[in-house]
mmCIF file of C-alpha atoms in Angstrom:
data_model
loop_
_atom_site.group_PDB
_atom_site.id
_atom_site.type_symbol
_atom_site.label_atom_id
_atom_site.label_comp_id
_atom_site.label_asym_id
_atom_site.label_seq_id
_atom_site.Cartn_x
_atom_site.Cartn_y
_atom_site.Cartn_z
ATOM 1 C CA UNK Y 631 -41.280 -7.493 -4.798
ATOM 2 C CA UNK Y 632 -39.390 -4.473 -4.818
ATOM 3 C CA UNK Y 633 -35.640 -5.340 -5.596
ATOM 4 C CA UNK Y 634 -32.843 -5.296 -3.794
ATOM 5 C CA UNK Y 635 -30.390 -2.293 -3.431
ATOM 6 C CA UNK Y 636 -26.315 -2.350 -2.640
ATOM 7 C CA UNK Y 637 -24.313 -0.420 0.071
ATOM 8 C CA UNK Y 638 -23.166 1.719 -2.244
ATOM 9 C CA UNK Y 639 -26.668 2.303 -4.006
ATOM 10 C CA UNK Y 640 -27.968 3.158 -0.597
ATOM 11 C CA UNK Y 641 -25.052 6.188 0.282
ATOM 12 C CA UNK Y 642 -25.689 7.793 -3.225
ATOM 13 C CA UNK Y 643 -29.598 8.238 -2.711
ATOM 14 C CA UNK Y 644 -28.764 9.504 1.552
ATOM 15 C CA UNK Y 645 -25.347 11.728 -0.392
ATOM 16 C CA UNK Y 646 -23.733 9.948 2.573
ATOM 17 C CA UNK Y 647 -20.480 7.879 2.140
ATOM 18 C CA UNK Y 648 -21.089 4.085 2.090
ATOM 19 C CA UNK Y 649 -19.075 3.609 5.701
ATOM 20 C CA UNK Y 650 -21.529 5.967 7.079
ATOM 21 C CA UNK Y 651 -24.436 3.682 5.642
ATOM 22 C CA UNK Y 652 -22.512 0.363 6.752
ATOM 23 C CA UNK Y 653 -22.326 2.030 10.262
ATOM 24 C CA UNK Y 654 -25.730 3.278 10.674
ATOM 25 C CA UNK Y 655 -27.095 -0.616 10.039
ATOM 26 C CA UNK Y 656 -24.598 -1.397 12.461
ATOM 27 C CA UNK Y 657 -26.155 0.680 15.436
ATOM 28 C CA UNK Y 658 -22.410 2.190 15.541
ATOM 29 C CA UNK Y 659 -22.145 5.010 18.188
ATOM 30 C CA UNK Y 660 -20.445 7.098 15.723
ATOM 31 C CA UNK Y 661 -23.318 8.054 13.768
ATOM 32 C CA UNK Y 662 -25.994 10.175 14.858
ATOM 33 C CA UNK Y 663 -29.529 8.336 15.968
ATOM 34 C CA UNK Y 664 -31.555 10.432 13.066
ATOM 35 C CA UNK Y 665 -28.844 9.719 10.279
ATOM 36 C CA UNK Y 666 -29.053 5.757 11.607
ATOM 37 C CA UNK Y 667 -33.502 6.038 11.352
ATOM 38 C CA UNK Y 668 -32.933 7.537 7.512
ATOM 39 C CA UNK Y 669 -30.613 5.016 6.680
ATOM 40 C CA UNK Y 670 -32.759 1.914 8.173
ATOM 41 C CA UNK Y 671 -35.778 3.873 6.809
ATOM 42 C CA UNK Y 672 -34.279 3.974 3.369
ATOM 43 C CA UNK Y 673 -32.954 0.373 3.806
ATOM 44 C CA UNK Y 674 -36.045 -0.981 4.543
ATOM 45 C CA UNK Y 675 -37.706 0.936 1.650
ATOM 46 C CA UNK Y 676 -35.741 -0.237 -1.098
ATOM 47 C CA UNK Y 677 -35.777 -3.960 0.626
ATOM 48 C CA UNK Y 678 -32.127 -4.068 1.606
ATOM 49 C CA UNK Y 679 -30.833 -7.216 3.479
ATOM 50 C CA UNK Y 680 -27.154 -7.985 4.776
ATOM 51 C CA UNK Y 681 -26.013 -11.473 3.517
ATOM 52 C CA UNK Y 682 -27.287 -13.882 5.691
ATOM 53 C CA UNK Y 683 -24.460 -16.073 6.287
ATOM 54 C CA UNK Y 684 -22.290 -13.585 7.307
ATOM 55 C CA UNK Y 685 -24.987 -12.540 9.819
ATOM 56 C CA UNK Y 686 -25.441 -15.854 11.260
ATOM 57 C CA UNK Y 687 -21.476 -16.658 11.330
ATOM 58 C CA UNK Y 688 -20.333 -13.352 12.872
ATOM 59 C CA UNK Y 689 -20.068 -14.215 16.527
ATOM 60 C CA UNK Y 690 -18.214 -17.687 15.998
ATOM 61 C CA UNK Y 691 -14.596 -17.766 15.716
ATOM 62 C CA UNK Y 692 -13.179 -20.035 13.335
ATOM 63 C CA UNK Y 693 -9.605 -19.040 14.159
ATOM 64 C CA UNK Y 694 -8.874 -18.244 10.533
ATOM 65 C CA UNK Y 695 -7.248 -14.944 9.469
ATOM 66 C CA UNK Y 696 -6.998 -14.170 5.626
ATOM 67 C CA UNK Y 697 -4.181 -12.258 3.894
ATOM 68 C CA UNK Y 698 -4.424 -10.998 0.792
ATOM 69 C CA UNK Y 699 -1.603 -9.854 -1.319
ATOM 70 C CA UNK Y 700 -1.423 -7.733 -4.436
ATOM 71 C CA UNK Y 701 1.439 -10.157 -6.259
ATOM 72 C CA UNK Y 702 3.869 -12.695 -4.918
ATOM 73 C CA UNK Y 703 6.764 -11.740 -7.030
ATOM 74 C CA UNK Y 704 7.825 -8.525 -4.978
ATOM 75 C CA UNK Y 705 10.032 -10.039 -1.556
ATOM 76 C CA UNK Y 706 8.535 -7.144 0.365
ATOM 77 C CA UNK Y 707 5.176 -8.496 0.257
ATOM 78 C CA UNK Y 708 6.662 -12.316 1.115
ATOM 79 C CA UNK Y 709 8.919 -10.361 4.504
ATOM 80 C CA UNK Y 710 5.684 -9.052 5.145
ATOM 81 C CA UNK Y 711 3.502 -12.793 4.793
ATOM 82 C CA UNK Y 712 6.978 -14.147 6.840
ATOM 83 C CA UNK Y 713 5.606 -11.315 9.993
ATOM 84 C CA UNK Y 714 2.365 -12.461 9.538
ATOM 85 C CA UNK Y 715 2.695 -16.063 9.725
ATOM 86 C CA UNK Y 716 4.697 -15.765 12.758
ATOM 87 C CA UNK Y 717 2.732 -13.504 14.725
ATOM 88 C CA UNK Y 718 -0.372 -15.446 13.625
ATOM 89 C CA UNK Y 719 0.846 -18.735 15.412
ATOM 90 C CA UNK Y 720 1.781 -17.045 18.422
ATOM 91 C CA UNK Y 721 -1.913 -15.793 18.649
ATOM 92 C CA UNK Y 722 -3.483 -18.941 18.011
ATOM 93 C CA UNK Y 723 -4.768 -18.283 14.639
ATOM 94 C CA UNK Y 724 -4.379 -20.328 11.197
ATOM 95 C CA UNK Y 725 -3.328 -17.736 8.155
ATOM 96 C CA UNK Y 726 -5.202 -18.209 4.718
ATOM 97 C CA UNK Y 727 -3.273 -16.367 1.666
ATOM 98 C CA UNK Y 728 -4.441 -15.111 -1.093
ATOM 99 C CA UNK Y 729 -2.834 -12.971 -4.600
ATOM 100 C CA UNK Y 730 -4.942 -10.666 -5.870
ATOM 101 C CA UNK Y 731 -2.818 -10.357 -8.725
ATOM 102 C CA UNK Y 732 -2.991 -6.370 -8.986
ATOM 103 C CA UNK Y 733 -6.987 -7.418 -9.787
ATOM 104 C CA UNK Y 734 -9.891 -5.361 -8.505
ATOM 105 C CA UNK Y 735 -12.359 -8.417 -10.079
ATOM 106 C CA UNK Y 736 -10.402 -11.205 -8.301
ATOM 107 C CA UNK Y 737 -9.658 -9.083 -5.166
ATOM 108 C CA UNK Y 738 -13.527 -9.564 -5.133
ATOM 109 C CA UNK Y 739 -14.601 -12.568 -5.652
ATOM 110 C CA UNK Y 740 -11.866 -13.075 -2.844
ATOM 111 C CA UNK Y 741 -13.702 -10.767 -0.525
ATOM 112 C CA UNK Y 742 -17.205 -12.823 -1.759
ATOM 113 C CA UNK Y 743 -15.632 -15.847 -0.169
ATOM 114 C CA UNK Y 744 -14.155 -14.718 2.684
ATOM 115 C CA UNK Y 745 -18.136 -12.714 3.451
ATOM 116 C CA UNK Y 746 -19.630 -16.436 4.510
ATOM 117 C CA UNK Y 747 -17.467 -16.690 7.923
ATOM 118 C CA UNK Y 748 -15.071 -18.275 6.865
ATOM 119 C CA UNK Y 749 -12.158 -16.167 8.651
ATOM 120 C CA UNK Y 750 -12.435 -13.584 11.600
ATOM 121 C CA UNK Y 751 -10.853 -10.980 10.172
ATOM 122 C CA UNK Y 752 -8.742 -9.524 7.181
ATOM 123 C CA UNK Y 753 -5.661 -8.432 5.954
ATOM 124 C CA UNK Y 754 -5.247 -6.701 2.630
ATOM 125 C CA UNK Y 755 -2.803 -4.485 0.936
ATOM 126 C CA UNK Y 756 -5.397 -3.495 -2.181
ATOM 127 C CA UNK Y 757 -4.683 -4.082 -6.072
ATOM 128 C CA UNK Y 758 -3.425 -1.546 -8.018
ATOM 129 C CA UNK Y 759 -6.659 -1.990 -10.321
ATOM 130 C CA UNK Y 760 -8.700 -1.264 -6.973
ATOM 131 C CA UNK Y 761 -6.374 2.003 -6.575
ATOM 132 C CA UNK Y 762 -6.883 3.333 -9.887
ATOM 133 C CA UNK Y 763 -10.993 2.720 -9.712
ATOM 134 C CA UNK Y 764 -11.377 3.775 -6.670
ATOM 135 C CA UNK Y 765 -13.870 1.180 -6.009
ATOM 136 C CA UNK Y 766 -13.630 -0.085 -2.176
ATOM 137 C CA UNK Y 767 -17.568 -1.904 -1.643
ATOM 138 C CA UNK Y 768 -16.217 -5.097 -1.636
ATOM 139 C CA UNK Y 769 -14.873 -3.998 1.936
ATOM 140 C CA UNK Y 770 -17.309 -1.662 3.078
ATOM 141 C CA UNK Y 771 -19.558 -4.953 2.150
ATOM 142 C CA UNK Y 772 -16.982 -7.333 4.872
ATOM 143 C CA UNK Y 773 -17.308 -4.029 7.684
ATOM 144 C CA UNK Y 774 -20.956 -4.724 6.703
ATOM 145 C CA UNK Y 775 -21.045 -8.091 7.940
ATOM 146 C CA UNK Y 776 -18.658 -7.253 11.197
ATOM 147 C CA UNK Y 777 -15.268 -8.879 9.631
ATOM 148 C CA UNK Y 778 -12.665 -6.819 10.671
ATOM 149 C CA UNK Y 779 -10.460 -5.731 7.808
ATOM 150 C CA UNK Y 780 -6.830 -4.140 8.161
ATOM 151 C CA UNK Y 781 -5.263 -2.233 5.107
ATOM 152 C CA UNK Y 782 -1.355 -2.849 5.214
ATOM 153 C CA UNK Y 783 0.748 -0.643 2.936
ATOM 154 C CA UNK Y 784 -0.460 0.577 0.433
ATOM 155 C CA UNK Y 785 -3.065 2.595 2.927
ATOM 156 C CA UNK Y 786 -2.683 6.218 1.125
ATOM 157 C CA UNK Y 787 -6.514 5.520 -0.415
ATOM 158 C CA UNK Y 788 -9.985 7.158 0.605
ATOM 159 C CA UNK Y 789 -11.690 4.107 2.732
ATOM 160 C CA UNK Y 790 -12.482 4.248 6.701
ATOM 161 C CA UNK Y 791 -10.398 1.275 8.311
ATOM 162 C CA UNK Y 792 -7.718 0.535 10.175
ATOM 163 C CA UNK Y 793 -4.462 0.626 8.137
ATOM 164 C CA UNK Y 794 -0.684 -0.204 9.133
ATOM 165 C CA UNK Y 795 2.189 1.102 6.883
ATOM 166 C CA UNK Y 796 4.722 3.658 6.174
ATOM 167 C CA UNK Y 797 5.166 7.564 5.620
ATOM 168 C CA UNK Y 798 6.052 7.063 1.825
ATOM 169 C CA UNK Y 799 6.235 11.172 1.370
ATOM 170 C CA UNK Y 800 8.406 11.238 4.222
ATOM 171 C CA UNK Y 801 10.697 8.533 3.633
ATOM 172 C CA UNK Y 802 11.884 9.744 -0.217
ATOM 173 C CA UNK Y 803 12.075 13.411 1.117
ATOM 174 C CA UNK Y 804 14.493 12.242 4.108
ATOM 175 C CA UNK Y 805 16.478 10.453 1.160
ATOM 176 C CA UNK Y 806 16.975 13.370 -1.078
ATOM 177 C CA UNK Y 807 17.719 15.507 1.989
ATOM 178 C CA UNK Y 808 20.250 12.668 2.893
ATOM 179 C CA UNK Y 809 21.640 13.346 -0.625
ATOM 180 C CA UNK Y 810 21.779 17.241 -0.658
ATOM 181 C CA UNK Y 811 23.895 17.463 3.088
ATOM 182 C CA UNK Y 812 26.376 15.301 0.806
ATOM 183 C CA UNK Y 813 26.146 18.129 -1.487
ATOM 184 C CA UNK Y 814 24.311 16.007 -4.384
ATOM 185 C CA UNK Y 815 22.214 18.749 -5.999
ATOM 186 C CA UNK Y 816 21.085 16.740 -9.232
ATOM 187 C CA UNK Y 817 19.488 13.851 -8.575
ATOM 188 C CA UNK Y 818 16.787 11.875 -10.945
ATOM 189 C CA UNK Y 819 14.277 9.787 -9.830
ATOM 190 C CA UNK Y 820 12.638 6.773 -11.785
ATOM 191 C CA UNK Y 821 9.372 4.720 -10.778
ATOM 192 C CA UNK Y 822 7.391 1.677 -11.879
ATOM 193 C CA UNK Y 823 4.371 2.592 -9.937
ATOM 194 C CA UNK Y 824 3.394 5.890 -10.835
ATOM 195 C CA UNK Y 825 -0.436 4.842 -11.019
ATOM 196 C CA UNK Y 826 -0.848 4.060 -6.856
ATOM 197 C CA UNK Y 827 -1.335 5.486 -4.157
ATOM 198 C CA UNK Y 828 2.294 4.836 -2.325
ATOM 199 C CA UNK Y 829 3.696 5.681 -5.714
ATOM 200 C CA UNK Y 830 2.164 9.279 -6.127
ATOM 201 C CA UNK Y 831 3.019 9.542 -2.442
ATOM 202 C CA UNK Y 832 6.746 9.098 -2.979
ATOM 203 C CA UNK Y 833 6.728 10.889 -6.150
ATOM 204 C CA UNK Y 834 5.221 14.275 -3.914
ATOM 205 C CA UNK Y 835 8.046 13.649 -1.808
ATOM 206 C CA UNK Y 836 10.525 13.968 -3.848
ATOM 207 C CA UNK Y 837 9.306 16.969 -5.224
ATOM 208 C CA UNK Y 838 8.533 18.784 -2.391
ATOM 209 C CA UNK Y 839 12.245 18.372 -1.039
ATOM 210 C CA UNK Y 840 13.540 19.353 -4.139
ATOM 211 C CA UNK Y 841 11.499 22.632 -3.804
ATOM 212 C CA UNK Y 842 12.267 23.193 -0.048
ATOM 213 C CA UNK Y 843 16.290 22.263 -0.813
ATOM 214 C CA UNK Y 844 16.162 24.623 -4.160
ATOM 215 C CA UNK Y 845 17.138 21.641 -6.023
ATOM 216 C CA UNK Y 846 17.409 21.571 -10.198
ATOM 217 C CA UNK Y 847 14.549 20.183 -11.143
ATOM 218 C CA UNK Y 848 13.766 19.363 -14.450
ATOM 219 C CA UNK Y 849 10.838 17.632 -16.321
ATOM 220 C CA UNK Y 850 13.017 14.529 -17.496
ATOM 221 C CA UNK Y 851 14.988 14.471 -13.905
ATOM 222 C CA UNK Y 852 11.747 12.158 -12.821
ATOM 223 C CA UNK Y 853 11.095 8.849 -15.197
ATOM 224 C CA UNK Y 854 7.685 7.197 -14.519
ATOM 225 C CA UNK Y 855 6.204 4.352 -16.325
ATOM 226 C CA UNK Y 856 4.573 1.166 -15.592
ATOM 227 C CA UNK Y 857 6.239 -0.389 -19.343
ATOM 228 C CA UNK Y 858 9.847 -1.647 -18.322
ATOM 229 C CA UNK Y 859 10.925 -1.064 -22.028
ATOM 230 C CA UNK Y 860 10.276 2.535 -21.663
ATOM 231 C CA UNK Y 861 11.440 3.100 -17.856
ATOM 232 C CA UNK Y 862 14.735 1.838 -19.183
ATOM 233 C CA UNK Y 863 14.922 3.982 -22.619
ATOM 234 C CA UNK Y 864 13.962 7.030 -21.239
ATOM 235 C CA UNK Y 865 16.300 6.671 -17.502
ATOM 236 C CA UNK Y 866 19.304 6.114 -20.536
ATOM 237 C CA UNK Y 867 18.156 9.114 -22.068
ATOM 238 C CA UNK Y 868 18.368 10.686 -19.070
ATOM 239 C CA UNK Y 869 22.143 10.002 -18.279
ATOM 240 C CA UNK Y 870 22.745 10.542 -21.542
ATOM 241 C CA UNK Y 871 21.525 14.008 -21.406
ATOM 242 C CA UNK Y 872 21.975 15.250 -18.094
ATOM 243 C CA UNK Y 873 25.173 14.776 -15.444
ATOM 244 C CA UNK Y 874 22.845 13.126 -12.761
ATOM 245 C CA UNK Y 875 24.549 12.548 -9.570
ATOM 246 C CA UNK Y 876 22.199 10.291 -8.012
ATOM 247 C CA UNK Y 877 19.045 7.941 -8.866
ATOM 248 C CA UNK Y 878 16.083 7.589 -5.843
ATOM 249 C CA UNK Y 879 14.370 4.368 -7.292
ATOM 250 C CA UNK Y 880 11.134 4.111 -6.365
ATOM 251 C CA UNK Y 881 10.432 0.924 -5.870
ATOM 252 C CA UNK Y 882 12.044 -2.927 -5.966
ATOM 253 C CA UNK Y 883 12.011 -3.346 -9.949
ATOM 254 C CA UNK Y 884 12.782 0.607 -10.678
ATOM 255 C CA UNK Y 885 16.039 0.302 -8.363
ATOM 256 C CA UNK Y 886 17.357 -2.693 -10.171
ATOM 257 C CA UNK Y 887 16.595 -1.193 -13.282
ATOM 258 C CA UNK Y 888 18.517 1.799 -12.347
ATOM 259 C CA UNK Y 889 21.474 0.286 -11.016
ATOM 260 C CA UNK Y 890 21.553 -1.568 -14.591
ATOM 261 C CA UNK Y 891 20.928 1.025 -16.797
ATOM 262 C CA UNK Y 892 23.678 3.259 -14.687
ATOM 263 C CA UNK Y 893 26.153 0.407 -15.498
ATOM 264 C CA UNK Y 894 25.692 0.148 -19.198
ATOM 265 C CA UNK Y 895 25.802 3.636 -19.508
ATOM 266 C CA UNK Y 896 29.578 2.862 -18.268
ATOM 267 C CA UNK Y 897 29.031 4.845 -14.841
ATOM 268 C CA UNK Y 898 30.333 4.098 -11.943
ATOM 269 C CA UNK Y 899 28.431 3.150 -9.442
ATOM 270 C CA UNK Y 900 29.085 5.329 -6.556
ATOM 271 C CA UNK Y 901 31.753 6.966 -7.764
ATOM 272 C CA UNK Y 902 29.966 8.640 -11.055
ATOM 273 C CA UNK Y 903 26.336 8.846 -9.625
ATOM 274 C CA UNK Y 904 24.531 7.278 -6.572
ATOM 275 C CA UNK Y 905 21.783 5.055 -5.928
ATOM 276 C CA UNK Y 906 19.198 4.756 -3.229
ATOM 277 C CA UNK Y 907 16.269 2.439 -3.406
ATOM 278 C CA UNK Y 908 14.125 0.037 -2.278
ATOM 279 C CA UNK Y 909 15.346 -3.666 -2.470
ATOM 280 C CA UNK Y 910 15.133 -7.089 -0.720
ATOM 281 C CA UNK Y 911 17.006 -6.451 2.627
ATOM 282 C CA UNK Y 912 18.184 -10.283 2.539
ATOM 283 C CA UNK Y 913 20.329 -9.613 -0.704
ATOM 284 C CA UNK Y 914 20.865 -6.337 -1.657
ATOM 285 C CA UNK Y 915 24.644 -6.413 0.387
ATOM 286 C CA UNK Y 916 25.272 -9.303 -2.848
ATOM 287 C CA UNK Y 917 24.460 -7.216 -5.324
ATOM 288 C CA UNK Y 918 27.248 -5.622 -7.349
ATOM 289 C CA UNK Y 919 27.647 -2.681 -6.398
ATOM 290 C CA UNK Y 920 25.267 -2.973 -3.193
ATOM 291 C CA UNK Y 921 22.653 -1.079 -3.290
ATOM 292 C CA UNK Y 922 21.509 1.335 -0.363
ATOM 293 C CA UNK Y 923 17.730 0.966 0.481
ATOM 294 C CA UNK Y 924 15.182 2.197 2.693
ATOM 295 C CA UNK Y 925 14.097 -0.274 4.875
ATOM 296 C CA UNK Y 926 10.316 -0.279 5.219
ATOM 297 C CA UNK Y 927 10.960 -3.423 8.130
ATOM 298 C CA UNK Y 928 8.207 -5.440 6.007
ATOM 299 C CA UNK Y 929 7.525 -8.165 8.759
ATOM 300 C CA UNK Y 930 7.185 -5.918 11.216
ATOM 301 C CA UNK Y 931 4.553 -4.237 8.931
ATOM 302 C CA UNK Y 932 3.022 -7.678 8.798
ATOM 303 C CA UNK Y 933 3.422 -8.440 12.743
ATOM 304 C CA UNK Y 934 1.950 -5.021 13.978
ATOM 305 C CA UNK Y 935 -1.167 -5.404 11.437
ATOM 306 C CA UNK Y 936 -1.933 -8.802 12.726
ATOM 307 C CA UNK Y 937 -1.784 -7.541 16.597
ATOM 308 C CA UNK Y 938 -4.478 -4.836 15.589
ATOM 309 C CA UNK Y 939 -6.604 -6.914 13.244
ATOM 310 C CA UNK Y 940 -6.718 -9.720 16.660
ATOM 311 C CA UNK Y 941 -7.582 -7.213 18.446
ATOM 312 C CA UNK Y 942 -10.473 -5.782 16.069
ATOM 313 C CA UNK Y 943 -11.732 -9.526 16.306
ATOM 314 C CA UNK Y 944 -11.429 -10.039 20.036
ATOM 315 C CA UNK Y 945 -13.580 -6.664 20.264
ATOM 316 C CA UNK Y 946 -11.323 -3.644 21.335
ATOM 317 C CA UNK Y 947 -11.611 -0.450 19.991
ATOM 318 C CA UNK Y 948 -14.083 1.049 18.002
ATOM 319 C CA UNK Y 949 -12.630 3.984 16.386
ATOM 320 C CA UNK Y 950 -10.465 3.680 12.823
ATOM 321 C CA UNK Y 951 -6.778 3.490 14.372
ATOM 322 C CA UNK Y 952 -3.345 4.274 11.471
ATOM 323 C CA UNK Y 953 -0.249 2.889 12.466
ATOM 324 C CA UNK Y 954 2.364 4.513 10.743
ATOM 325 C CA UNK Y 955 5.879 2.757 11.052
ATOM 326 C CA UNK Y 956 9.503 4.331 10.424
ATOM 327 C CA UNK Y 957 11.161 3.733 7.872
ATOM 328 C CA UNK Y 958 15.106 3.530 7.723
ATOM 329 C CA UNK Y 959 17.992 3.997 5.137
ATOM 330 C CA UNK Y 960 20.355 1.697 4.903
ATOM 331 C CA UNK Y 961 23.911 2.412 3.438
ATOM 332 C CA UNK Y 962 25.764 -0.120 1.364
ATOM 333 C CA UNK Y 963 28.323 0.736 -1.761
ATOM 334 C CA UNK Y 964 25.874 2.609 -3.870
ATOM 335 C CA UNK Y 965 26.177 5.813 -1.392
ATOM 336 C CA UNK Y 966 29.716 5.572 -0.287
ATOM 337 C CA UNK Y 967 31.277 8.914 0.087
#
């Protein structure tokens, strides 16, 4: 018997992309009939054969969405579980959580379990693992089987399907233009998640409105590492060198980080440099000084990805729909003018 062959297997031999495959088996209306007959030709060939399970399950509900998370730790992802949950009820469906733990091998075996029919549909902001590899069959493999699958945040990556998040570019150019019409012209930036996708997004941002605004810009103005130890060495070597004005923080840990290193550097907080980050919403007014924040309005995230992925399983649309949501700054002690 001639073995079997993979998705992914199948789009290398056609030089087609592995949705366009997944599609084709699919009858979708997107692809061309002769690309679908080369595909099924192929597939048939090389003895390919969905998993069965999924096949059988795939027009029973079982009123179970899943939701999987990168980590728990972060409160953005737990405001965005908290829109979820409550949209979730209100819809009639049961919510089944998952953590990934920035793992592409347990993201999945996740996605393994969840291809029986066990849930309707999915939610899933990807690892950072998955990210870095590239390496998306696991959900061409659920689109495969018909299980609807919403990305949520972190949706700057190269995969067909519906995806709900934020302008990341957008929203750290808006703060550094913020910055520079309060005639802040040096301004640093440090970042814990240099490797991913939102990461590199807000990292272009920042760049490209320093170069539109004619901003300084030097090489150790922007501090990336994913090693605490040396994001806080180098950002003190950085104040220690340079007469920053104001810190963007890229992310939850990075922004704390700054406001701490700032501190023992014995600056002022805003009244030597500013801050502006990215922070839980719930407690950031507590901290002292508070820190200002952009506001990604995580359960609404959650909420609006739920109404699509409900409507992916009740059978509306067909096309590949991105929702992108404004962001907002929000001003507490750390830019006081």
């Amino acid at each position: 018997m001639r073995s079997k062959i993979t998705l992914k297997e199948l789009a290398k031999l056609l030089n087609v992309s592995v949705s366009t495959v997944s599609k084709s088996l699919n009858d979708s209306s997107e692809i061309s009939p002769k690309t679908i007959q080369r595909v099924k030709e192929l597939a048939k060939l090389h003895n390919y054969k969905p998993n069965p399970m999924a096949v059988n399950l795939k027009h029973k509900r079982t009123g179970n969405i899943a939701v999987i998370v990168p980590n728990i730790s972060n409160p953005f992802f737990a405001k965005v579980l908290a829109g979820v949950e409550t949209e979730v009820r209100s819809l009639g469906f049961q919510v089944i959580t998952y953590i990934s733990n920035e793992s592409l091998q347990l993201e999945q075996q996740i996605t393994e379990l969840l291809s029986n029919g066990m849930v309707d549909g999915l939610l899933i902001s990807v690892s950072e693992e998955t990210q870095r590899t590239g390496d998306y069959e696991h959900l061409h493999r659920l689109k495969e089987y018909e299980i609807p699958v919403v990305l949520f945040d972190r949706i700057n990556v190269d995969i067909e399907l519906d995806k709900v998040g934020v302008n990341d570019m957008r929203s750290i150019y808006n703060a550094v233009s913020f910055l520079y019409s309060k005639n802040i012209k040096k301004i640093g930036l440090v970042c814990a998640i240099g490797e991913i996708g939102l990461g590199k997004q807000r990292i272009e941002g920042y760049l490209s409105a320093c170069k539109d605004l004619n901003l300084e810009m030097k090489d150790n103005y922007v501090v990336v590492s994913e090693d605490y130890a040396v994001l806080k060495k180098d950002l003190k070597e950085l104040l220690r060198q340079e007469d920053i004005e104001a810190i963007i923080g890229l992310d939850y840990i990075s922004t704390l980080l700054a406001s701490r290193v700032v501190q023992e550097s014995n600056l002022k907080i805003p009244y030597d440099i500013k801050i502006i980050g990215y922070a839980n919403a719930e407690y950031t007014e507590y901290y002292w000084p508070s820190i200002s924040y952009i506001d990604q309005h995580p359960m609404k995230m959650g909420a609006t990805a739920t109404n699509l992925l409900v409507e992916r399983i009740k059978g509306v649309g067909e096309k590949t729909y991105e929702k992108i949501l404004e962001t907002e700054l929000v001003h507490f002690d750390s830019t006081e003018f």
